[in-house]
Amino acid sequence: MEGAATIGRVTVRDRLDEIYTIAQHRAGYSAEEDAAHELAARWMRDAGLDVSRDEAGNLFGRRGDARVWAGSHLDSVPTAGRFDGALGVVAAIEAAARLTDLPLAVVAFRAEETGPMGSRRLGELPDAFLEVHIEQGPVLERLGAPLGVVTAIAGQARGTKVFEGRADHAGTTPMDARADALVAAAEFILHVRASAGQGTVATVGAIDVEPNATNVVPERVTVSVDARSADPARLDALIETIGFEPHWRLDPVAMSDAFKRVLPDAPELVSGAGHDAMVLAAAGVPSAMLFVRSLNGGISHHPDELSSTEDIDRAVDVLTDALSRLAQ
Ligand SMILES: [Zn+2]
């Protein structure tokens, strides 16, 4: 197999640029996402695949009785870079183009960033799923490794905590006579950070202050909590330590060893972010993820998001190998 991830004379990187040119923000089920799907459908046909769509709008490029799928998503966040999602779709099209004799499918799921919505509404499931994705973090860059094998996707628990105080005049109320809801919330936010560490992360990303006025002691504050771990017991312990009631929870899922078999010596990572592969794995499909090194310190959901052409070429080679082993 030649190393360069080229599609004729067009490279994977060229295609990522072409998708980015449609729009930086390709919201789920928007005209911009539609246009990206149209483009990918054309590339699928060029790769000799039969194009179809399901009721959720997910795009498939199939060859034969496709029991093995590879792909990712083409929607993006408003501040997106070029690689998140699109890399997994374009890499899978290139791998499918190389494996001209094998039954397989390339899939572009709808609205991953705002759900995932498309992968949750699949009418049928494959026997195996492979997703190449930019790491979106600094681990591989720090290790000096181009690729990493994902062993598990972290479970998530989300909830809110409400602090009740008493609104008072900011000038006339003595400090020892106040019930300041925001001060209590501030102590809680520091407690959330201190609660996480060993194999866990926890974040307060949103607060709502009432009445949110400069000269009024805060009366009521609502704080969001997002807690994650790849280990269910640790996630339980973290929720307990923080002391909040999750209104939404997703259990961690293990990834299959499909990439591990191709790259036995690659570093192993846990994904802290959710992905379409998480949805398929939770539905019982053996799913595997390959992370491609993020450069620029791992920055993601940002225009500076970057993977090198060499690393992408390696990822396409590994994906091609893993797909051919599964689809034989
Ligand atoms: Zn993504």
JSON list of C-alpha atoms and ligand atoms in Angstrom, two decimals, residues 73 84-85 112-113 133 275, ligand 1:
[
{"chain": "A", "resi": 73, "resn": "HIS", "atom": "CA", "xyz": [-19.80, 13.26, 10.79]},
{"chain": "A", "resi": 84, "resn": "ASP", "atom": "CA", "xyz": [-13.24, 17.22, 13.57]},
{"chain": "A", "resi": 85, "resn": "GLY", "atom": "CA", "xyz": [-15.63, 14.75, 11.93]},
{"chain": "A", "resi": 112, "resn": "GLU", "atom": "CA", "xyz": [-23.13, 14.72, 15.75]},
{"chain": "A", "resi": 113, "resn": "GLU", "atom": "CA", "xyz": [-22.26, 18.00, 17.47]},
{"chain": "A", "resi": 133, "resn": "HIS", "atom": "CA", "xyz": [-11.00, 11.17, 14.42]},
{"chain": "A", "resi": 275, "resn": "HIS", "atom": "CA", "xyz": [-18.52, 10.42, 19.36]},
{"chain": "B", "resi": 1, "resn": "ZN", "atom": "ZN", "xyz": [-16.26, 14.93, 16.00]}
]
